[in-house]
């Protein structure tokens, strides 16, 4: 996944992106929160200001009449600070959650536009961590950053104003060491950002490990890999602990250095100011008010130091999220899409000298053949011959490097992607079911399907045969990846889905190869029903299942080496005949 160039220089870019794309949508809430932060921050200045009359008028001068005024003022200050702080935190939390959800929605929507190749290069665990972990890490910081910009900055200004009004020289002595922190803080920020990237990378690796473990439990158990997988996960967990520890140490270093400088400043002020109080040049109330203001000013200053570290962590996550948005699909609809010249049900599918390679590995080397409209065309050949790639090309999940594919004479790359894919129904060996009910898996979000039509589809696909054995019938959960169903049942659900889709072109990719004899017979009957009056392309390893195909295209090493019917290919005594004889002798 791409990341911004020179990430250390891209803080402004990422800030503009997050503001223009997301935060500006919530500016009314942010404005109210900022006003509340101003009130909360300003109360600290007032609080330190009230220390002087409390000491000089009440404690030292003994003015009884000043007690209600000073005590009431302090009570009102605490009340205003409490209410404004509570309200702004709730508002900022809501903004943070909304921004996180907004980014996640946009990120998932953008990912779904990207090419299949991109998903092959980025495992699910990494993508889940991008959508969940990185967006949360990035968006949660905004409540802290904006609180620092509002509450803490206002608090510092008000407290410095009080301190300066008492004695500007004391104030200068107290903050004299702060400029010495600039270089160390910059170095720590770079360290924090670097370690934060490492944390996010390891978190993505952990998510990938978990995804593979939970989806491979049967394989792990059957191969006695429990210790190996738990050990790999433990190693990644230990690496994450180490990386997070370094990151937290870097973040904690910034406020720690500020505390040291605060101690140095107070040492100087007390050494100089204490003599002035002893000499009568300053009152105890003035010193206590100044001391309170400076003690309080270092707290928002520490928080601002924490924010700089947390901001670097957020930037590391923002870079990763923004890097996904920088990815762009290469398979797109044309600017002015064409329309099919004839209905797809009456259109021949033609591949003309199609060449395709993944990186430097050639997959198709000049494939040419025609699938006649309304007929069954079978693709056969050894594994790796390029059969599945043909299906991916037909639906434009990938595009060829050269050659042309057309439907009814219309090149498929001139069609809108939605129009092209509407022409196909696909049933594969591994029926992709979602962790939803059978009804949801068949309808796929469609709400315009009448119950009588659905019942007809269920009968035709033989789904109705096993529904009575399920506790909730059609509303029974399919389980993760259809794990609550047998292989044959999953295939029948997939066929019902294809029947309901009612597309004119049918692609069958090893749809019965993983089934037992009984299930295969039932599924084959459903497939026969599905392929009726449709242009059908079939990929099959078991040649007995395509004996009745109108045309068989034999592929070998990315080329079409033979074409014809079952009988004509056997009579030719070529590649197909050899494959058939090999399977026949093996089965017997």
XYZ file of C-alpha atoms in Angstrom:
588
model
C 0.000 0.000 0.000
C 1.233 3.452 -0.881
C 2.262 5.934 1.756
C 2.857 9.674 1.347
C 6.315 10.635 0.113
C 8.636 12.016 2.830
C 6.195 11.306 5.678
C 8.127 13.517 8.114
C 7.196 16.519 5.959
C 3.592 15.532 5.422
C 2.022 16.465 8.751
C 0.427 19.508 7.106
C -0.833 17.412 4.193
C -2.425 14.845 6.493
C -3.910 17.556 8.690
C -5.490 19.297 5.689
C -6.809 15.966 4.414
C -8.442 15.002 7.709
C -9.885 18.494 8.180
C -11.266 18.996 4.664
C -12.474 15.443 4.304
C -13.982 14.864 7.725
C -13.659 17.320 10.611
C -15.157 20.279 8.731
C -18.444 18.389 8.472
C -18.777 18.719 12.239
C -17.704 22.342 12.618
C -20.822 23.442 14.587
C -20.109 20.836 17.261
C -16.424 21.733 17.205
C -17.219 25.430 17.592
C -19.426 24.806 20.635
C -16.786 22.491 22.103
C -14.090 25.125 21.513
C -16.136 27.775 23.329
C -16.584 25.394 26.249
C -12.843 24.648 26.220
C -12.182 28.397 26.369
C -14.357 28.677 29.458
C -12.716 25.666 31.083
C -9.201 26.909 30.327
C -9.955 30.465 31.457
C -11.156 29.261 34.837
C -7.620 28.186 35.747
C -6.402 31.765 35.351
C -9.235 33.062 37.515
C -8.524 30.390 40.108
C -4.881 31.414 40.449
C -5.932 35.076 40.573
C -8.241 34.371 43.546
C -5.304 33.020 45.563
C -3.921 36.502 46.228
C -7.040 37.928 47.991
C -7.506 34.633 49.814
C -4.052 34.932 51.429
C -3.675 38.712 51.767
C -7.239 39.657 52.740
C -8.428 36.617 54.664
C -5.454 34.677 56.014
C -3.100 37.593 56.735
C -5.339 40.697 57.055
C -8.248 38.777 58.659
C -11.032 40.513 56.670
C -14.113 38.484 57.590
C -16.273 40.302 55.039
C -14.087 38.994 52.208
C -14.762 35.333 53.010
C -18.195 35.048 51.236
C -16.929 36.956 48.188
C -13.717 34.944 47.769
C -15.278 31.577 48.677
C -18.284 32.196 46.409
C -16.009 33.223 43.559
C -13.916 30.072 43.901
C -17.109 27.953 44.036
C -18.410 29.539 40.824
C -15.030 29.002 39.150
C -15.045 25.281 39.992
C -18.693 24.920 38.911
C -18.140 26.623 35.555
C -15.009 24.547 34.978
C -16.825 21.303 35.807
C -19.835 21.959 33.566
C -17.832 23.249 30.597
C -15.326 20.392 30.897
C -18.053 17.763 31.036
C -19.933 19.123 28.035
C -16.855 19.626 25.827
C -15.573 16.112 26.537
C -18.887 14.574 25.545
C -19.007 16.657 22.368
C -15.412 15.854 21.424
C -15.943 12.160 22.064
C -18.950 12.235 19.749
C -16.948 14.041 17.062
C -14.143 11.486 17.407
C -16.529 8.549 17.033
C -18.270 10.147 14.063
C -14.968 10.879 12.332
C -13.795 7.306 12.945
C -17.012 5.847 11.519
C -16.879 8.254 8.555
C -13.302 7.303 7.688
C -14.098 3.595 8.028
C -17.097 3.896 5.686
C -15.067 5.772 3.090
C -12.112 3.415 3.457
C -14.185 0.268 2.936
C -16.025 1.852 0.007
C -12.689 2.836 -1.569
C -11.152 -0.591 -0.987
C -14.056 -2.218 -2.800
C -13.207 -0.194 -5.918
C -9.641 -1.537 -6.042
C -8.476 -4.348 -8.291
C -8.465 -7.975 -7.222
C -4.681 -7.974 -7.506
C -4.453 -5.447 -4.691
C -6.401 -7.749 -2.384
C -4.088 -10.620 -3.292
C -1.116 -8.503 -2.205
C -2.689 -7.388 1.088
C -3.973 -10.122 3.420
C -7.324 -9.685 5.216
C -5.703 -9.174 8.610
C -3.741 -6.170 7.331
C -6.856 -4.651 5.780
C -8.907 -5.193 8.937
C -6.208 -3.423 10.936
C -6.304 -0.523 8.450
C -10.073 -0.162 8.750
C -10.391 -0.706 12.504
C -7.065 -0.191 14.246
C -5.556 2.640 12.222
C -8.733 4.690 11.861
C -9.473 4.447 15.593
C -5.883 5.306 16.509
C -5.987 8.285 14.159
C -9.438 9.655 14.974
C -9.330 9.254 18.764
C -6.469 11.736 18.962
C -8.618 14.586 17.672
C -10.428 15.043 20.973
C -7.008 15.337 22.642
C -5.471 17.591 19.985
C -8.411 19.977 19.801
C -8.738 20.014 23.586
C -5.088 21.019 23.763
C -5.669 23.703 21.103
C -8.661 25.041 23.005
C -8.648 24.349 26.724
C -4.919 24.044 27.372
C -3.772 26.962 25.220
C -6.405 29.261 26.770
C -5.442 28.009 30.234
C -1.761 28.759 29.554
C -2.548 32.237 28.234
C -4.715 33.126 31.236
C -2.228 31.707 33.734
C 0.722 33.496 32.112
C -1.323 36.704 32.165
C -1.784 36.350 35.920
C 1.902 35.512 36.420
C 3.050 38.465 34.301
C 0.704 40.838 36.127
C 2.409 39.880 39.393
C 6.039 39.964 38.243
C 7.382 39.652 34.705
C 10.892 38.804 35.920
C 9.630 35.892 38.024
C 7.801 34.615 34.943
C 10.925 34.882 32.797
C 12.992 32.993 35.369
C 10.335 30.248 35.609
C 10.320 29.524 31.855
C 13.968 30.241 31.064
C 14.783 26.562 30.549
C 11.915 25.805 28.140
C 13.844 26.707 24.915
C 16.383 24.033 25.816
C 13.649 21.422 25.275
C 13.045 22.208 21.600
C 15.716 19.943 20.087
C 15.143 16.971 22.440
C 11.395 17.162 21.810
C 11.893 17.136 18.022
C 14.136 14.079 18.303
C 11.645 12.324 20.567
C 8.795 13.096 18.164
C 10.674 11.398 15.333
C 11.410 8.413 17.549
C 7.753 8.147 18.600
C 6.529 8.311 15.010
C 9.008 5.649 13.914
C 8.054 3.295 16.745
C 4.353 3.995 16.159
C 4.713 2.788 12.571
C 6.357 -0.350 13.904
C 3.462 -0.868 16.337
C 0.883 -0.574 13.541
C 2.862 -2.996 11.324
C 3.065 -5.614 14.076
C -0.621 -5.120 14.924
C -1.466 -5.833 11.274
C 0.722 -8.940 11.384
C -1.109 -10.127 14.507
C -4.480 -9.571 12.829
C -3.265 -11.620 9.847
C -2.063 -14.419 12.136
C -5.460 -14.536 13.866
C -7.325 -14.522 10.554
C -5.282 -17.478 9.302
C -5.567 -19.372 12.585
C -9.334 -19.069 12.891
C -9.937 -19.897 9.245
C -7.532 -22.826 9.357
C -8.504 -24.530 12.625
C -9.250 -27.944 11.050
C -5.930 -27.942 9.154
C -4.050 -26.867 12.281
C -5.602 -29.619 14.368
C -5.201 -32.376 11.782
C -1.545 -31.506 11.229
C -0.807 -31.021 14.950
C 0.259 -27.414 14.350
C -1.202 -25.982 17.564
C 2.190 -25.351 19.190
C 3.628 -23.863 15.999
C 0.764 -21.433 15.445
C 0.472 -20.421 19.101
C 4.259 -19.895 19.155
C 4.158 -17.670 16.064
C 1.352 -15.647 17.600
C 3.225 -15.389 20.914
C 6.357 -14.116 19.141
C 4.371 -11.444 17.340
C 2.662 -10.496 20.628
C 6.021 -10.108 22.375
C 7.271 -7.937 19.513
C 4.153 -5.768 19.843
C 4.713 -5.378 23.595
C 8.304 -4.260 22.996
C 7.321 -1.812 20.258
C 4.498 -0.326 22.339
C 6.800 0.020 25.327
C 9.300 2.002 23.250
C 6.481 4.136 21.855
C 5.059 4.891 25.303
C 8.553 5.628 26.626
C 9.081 8.152 23.846
C 5.736 9.799 24.533
C 6.365 9.878 28.294
C 9.791 11.446 27.773
C 8.358 14.768 26.595
C 6.304 15.649 29.723
C 9.103 14.220 31.892
C 11.569 16.746 30.450
C 9.027 19.521 31.032
C 8.713 18.510 34.672
C 12.476 18.812 35.066
C 12.425 22.279 33.506
C 9.513 23.223 35.784
C 11.581 22.184 38.789
C 14.503 24.285 37.587
C 12.172 27.268 37.060
C 10.642 27.018 40.531
C 14.101 26.704 42.050
C 15.090 29.979 40.412
C 11.855 31.798 41.332
C 11.936 30.655 44.941
C 15.594 31.603 45.297
C 14.994 35.104 43.901
C 11.411 35.758 44.981
C 11.858 34.392 48.494
C 14.389 37.120 49.230
C 11.955 39.785 47.945
C 9.217 38.522 50.259
C 11.606 38.495 53.227
C 12.640 42.059 52.353
C 8.949 43.120 52.113
C 9.058 43.930 48.408
C 6.367 41.303 47.642
C 3.463 39.937 49.680
C 2.839 36.303 50.529
C -0.446 36.488 48.593
C 1.349 37.684 45.448
C 3.871 34.877 45.706
C 1.195 32.230 46.322
C -0.893 33.527 43.424
C 2.190 33.465 41.174
C 3.227 30.056 42.479
C -0.282 28.667 41.848
C -0.414 30.156 38.330
C 2.970 28.700 37.381
C 2.202 25.355 39.017
C -1.021 25.182 37.055
C 0.560 26.376 33.798
C 2.920 23.441 33.706
C 0.011 20.989 33.801
C -1.478 22.118 30.431
C 2.097 22.419 29.192
C 2.667 18.752 30.127
C -0.568 17.830 28.357
C 0.596 19.693 25.286
C 3.812 17.694 25.501
C 1.773 14.499 25.680
C -0.219 15.664 22.664
C 2.909 16.069 20.565
C 3.795 12.419 21.227
C 0.244 11.208 20.712
C 0.035 13.273 17.517
C 3.052 11.445 16.120
C 1.321 8.128 16.862
C -1.804 9.388 15.105
C 0.230 10.546 12.115
C 1.709 7.069 11.747
C -1.817 5.655 11.500
C -3.028 8.479 9.262
C -0.174 7.785 6.845
C -1.286 4.162 6.554
C -4.942 5.083 6.048
C -4.090 7.839 3.585
C -1.812 5.401 1.777
C -4.837 3.207 1.023
C -6.733 6.198 -0.376
C -3.768 6.888 -2.655
C -4.266 3.485 -4.283
C -6.367 3.743 -7.417
C -8.099 1.036 -9.446
C -6.790 0.330 -12.930
C -9.879 -1.572 -14.104
C -12.482 1.121 -14.730
C -15.574 1.755 -16.776
C -14.899 3.825 -19.905
C -15.823 7.503 -19.857
C -18.496 6.877 -22.511
C -19.547 3.232 -22.131
C -21.024 1.354 -25.049
C -24.069 -0.895 -25.060
C -24.275 -4.482 -26.262
C -25.220 -4.544 -29.939
C -27.344 -7.667 -29.363
C -28.847 -9.143 -26.176
C -26.253 -11.143 -24.262
C -28.398 -14.269 -24.441
C -28.023 -14.179 -28.238
C -24.393 -13.040 -28.330
C -21.305 -15.148 -28.995
C -18.382 -14.673 -26.621
C -15.118 -14.328 -28.537
C -11.541 -14.331 -27.239
C -9.054 -13.171 -29.866
C -5.306 -13.632 -29.247
C -5.639 -12.844 -25.527
C -2.388 -12.631 -23.585
C -2.157 -12.285 -19.838
C 0.700 -12.365 -17.304
C 0.955 -11.872 -13.559
C 4.120 -9.821 -13.031
C 6.685 -11.686 -15.138
C 4.789 -14.997 -15.184
C 2.803 -15.602 -18.416
C -0.593 -17.226 -17.878
C -2.299 -16.928 -21.272
C -0.290 -16.987 -24.482
C -2.553 -15.928 -27.339
C -5.826 -17.653 -26.392
C -8.512 -17.573 -29.077
C -11.877 -19.361 -29.106
C -15.595 -18.678 -29.450
C -18.352 -19.660 -27.024
C -21.591 -19.820 -29.014
C -24.705 -18.131 -27.674
C -27.050 -20.501 -25.846
C -24.519 -23.352 -25.955
C -22.315 -25.065 -23.385
C -18.585 -24.505 -23.838
C -16.258 -26.447 -21.557
C -12.687 -25.457 -20.695
C -10.499 -28.399 -19.741
C -6.819 -28.918 -19.145
C -4.237 -29.474 -16.455
C -3.981 -27.192 -13.418
C -2.265 -23.940 -14.344
C -3.424 -24.039 -17.951
C -5.195 -20.666 -17.512
C -8.835 -21.758 -17.312
C -9.784 -19.713 -14.250
C -7.924 -16.718 -15.641
C -10.291 -16.806 -18.632
C -13.234 -16.422 -16.243
C -11.530 -13.536 -14.440
C -10.916 -11.847 -17.786
C -14.510 -12.277 -18.921
C -15.801 -10.459 -15.818
C -12.895 -7.966 -15.859
C -11.592 -8.889 -12.452
C -8.327 -8.630 -14.372
C -7.513 -7.171 -17.798
C -5.278 -8.775 -20.455
C -2.048 -7.204 -21.603
C -3.135 -7.635 -25.231
C -5.846 -9.185 -27.349
C -9.561 -8.607 -27.246
C -12.603 -10.174 -25.596
C -16.023 -9.348 -26.993
C -19.683 -10.224 -26.413
C -21.775 -10.062 -29.551
C -19.003 -8.109 -31.271
C -18.792 -5.480 -28.521
C -15.413 -5.372 -26.720
C -16.035 -5.882 -23.009
C -13.653 -3.058 -22.038
C -16.007 -0.608 -23.776
C -18.892 -1.610 -21.481
C -19.601 -0.142 -18.056
C -18.376 -2.555 -15.398
C -21.845 -2.770 -13.857
C -23.426 -3.568 -17.234
C -20.771 -6.177 -18.017
C -21.016 -7.986 -14.694
C -24.806 -7.946 -14.844
C -24.489 -10.374 -17.770
C -22.863 -13.114 -15.645
C -23.881 -15.568 -12.975
C -20.967 -17.433 -11.405
C -20.916 -20.687 -9.422
C -17.505 -21.793 -8.185
C -16.108 -24.825 -6.403
C -15.807 -22.857 -3.161
C -19.246 -21.300 -2.804
C -18.719 -17.958 -1.046
C -21.396 -17.655 1.633
C -21.656 -14.910 4.216
C -22.247 -15.311 7.941
C -25.917 -14.481 7.524
C -29.142 -16.410 7.053
C -29.723 -18.595 4.002
C -32.355 -16.104 2.869
C -29.842 -13.249 3.019
C -27.235 -15.332 1.181
C -29.655 -16.026 -1.656
C -31.275 -12.597 -1.947
C -28.008 -10.645 -1.478
C -29.865 -7.510 -0.445
C -32.590 -7.653 -3.097
C -36.000 -6.674 -1.775
C -37.990 -6.983 -5.004
C -38.257 -10.783 -4.989
C -41.740 -12.215 -4.484
C -42.050 -15.223 -2.177
C -43.531 -17.411 -4.929
C -40.556 -16.729 -7.202
C -38.172 -17.436 -4.334
C -39.944 -20.734 -3.677
C -39.592 -21.692 -7.360
C -35.865 -20.957 -7.238
C -35.425 -22.979 -4.047
C -37.123 -25.970 -5.675
C -35.090 -25.704 -8.871
C -31.809 -25.471 -6.939
C -32.818 -28.343 -4.615
C -32.424 -26.051 -1.598
C -35.975 -26.902 -0.579
C -34.869 -30.524 -0.145
C -32.806 -29.816 2.979
C -34.617 -26.790 4.444
C -36.957 -28.946 6.606
C -33.891 -30.365 8.384
C -32.783 -26.909 9.503
C -34.197 -25.509 12.756
C -35.215 -22.152 11.269
C -35.508 -23.184 7.646
C -34.580 -20.388 5.282
C -33.831 -18.119 8.250
C -31.158 -20.478 9.614
C -27.668 -18.967 9.846
C -25.191 -20.193 7.244
C -22.289 -19.714 9.681
C -18.874 -18.203 8.923
C -18.153 -18.936 5.243
C -21.158 -21.266 5.211
C -19.655 -23.587 7.835
C -23.101 -24.672 9.115
C -23.841 -26.316 5.755
C -22.348 -29.271 3.921
C -20.460 -28.778 0.669
C -23.431 -29.886 -1.405
C -25.787 -27.600 0.505
C -23.488 -24.625 0.014
C -23.352 -25.313 -3.718
C -27.140 -25.481 -3.924
C -27.437 -22.140 -2.111
C -24.962 -20.665 -4.608
C -26.993 -22.085 -7.502
C -30.200 -20.620 -6.038
C -28.424 -17.281 -5.874
C -27.434 -17.599 -9.549
C -30.953 -18.647 -10.575
C -32.387 -15.612 -8.842
C -29.845 -13.392 -10.556
C -31.102 -14.734 -13.898
C -28.112 -13.486 -15.912
C -27.831 -14.592 -19.567
C -24.258 -15.961 -19.252
C -23.341 -18.667 -16.761
C -19.805 -19.399 -15.551
C -19.290 -22.703 -13.716
C -15.862 -23.163 -12.149
C -15.407 -26.742 -10.838
C -18.885 -26.487 -9.352
C -19.161 -30.199 -8.468
C -15.543 -31.336 -8.142
C -15.484 -31.387 -4.313
C -18.763 -33.263 -3.824
C -19.598 -36.883 -3.150
C -21.527 -38.867 -5.759
C -24.985 -38.276 -4.274
C -24.439 -34.554 -3.731
C -22.883 -34.243 -7.182
C -25.951 -35.775 -8.804
C -28.288 -33.386 -6.985
C -26.126 -30.357 -7.698
C -25.712 -31.381 -11.348
C -29.494 -31.517 -11.737
C -29.676 -27.983 -10.333
C -26.906 -26.854 -12.670
C -28.723 -28.340 -15.649
C -31.763 -26.314 -14.654
C -29.613 -23.212 -14.227
C -27.841 -23.520 -17.602
C -31.036 -23.962 -19.599
C -31.364 -21.233 -22.280
C -28.104 -19.627 -21.198
C -24.653 -19.290 -22.716
C -22.617 -21.492 -20.388
C -18.875 -21.796 -19.887
C -17.737 -24.651 -17.692
C -14.363 -25.359 -16.120
C -14.026 -29.033 -15.213
C -11.239 -31.389 -14.236
C -13.504 -34.439 -14.313
C -14.052 -34.834 -18.012
C -17.047 -37.119 -17.554
C -19.055 -34.079 -16.410
C -18.581 -32.263 -19.745
C -19.077 -35.102 -22.199
C -22.327 -33.533 -23.399
C -20.907 -30.026 -23.861
C -21.532 -28.471 -27.285
C -17.845 -27.562 -27.496
C -14.808 -28.532 -25.461
C -11.815 -26.181 -25.481
C -8.600 -27.910 -24.395
C -5.984 -25.632 -22.852
C -2.348 -26.354 -22.094
C 0.242 -23.913 -20.738
C -1.886 -20.882 -21.526
C -2.789 -21.912 -25.066
C -5.781 -23.473 -26.790
C -4.458 -26.721 -28.236
C -7.707 -28.451 -29.269
C -11.393 -27.693 -29.835
C -14.354 -29.900 -30.624
C -16.973 -32.232 -29.197
C -16.174 -35.071 -26.831
C -16.374 -37.693 -29.563
C -14.379 -35.712 -32.127
C -11.614 -34.978 -29.615
C -11.382 -38.626 -28.604
C -11.147 -39.601 -32.265
C -8.319 -37.101 -32.762
C -6.265 -38.987 -30.149
C -4.582 -35.804 -28.934
C -4.264 -34.019 -25.581
C -7.928 -34.427 -24.627
C -7.885 -38.103 -25.466
C -4.794 -38.539 -23.286
C -6.428 -36.726 -20.364
C -9.612 -38.769 -20.727
C -7.805 -42.061 -20.890
C -5.696 -41.127 -17.886
C -8.774 -40.273 -15.806
C -10.636 -43.352 -16.978
C -7.745 -45.682 -16.120
C -7.291 -43.980 -12.742
C -10.973 -44.336 -11.861
C -10.905 -47.985 -12.791
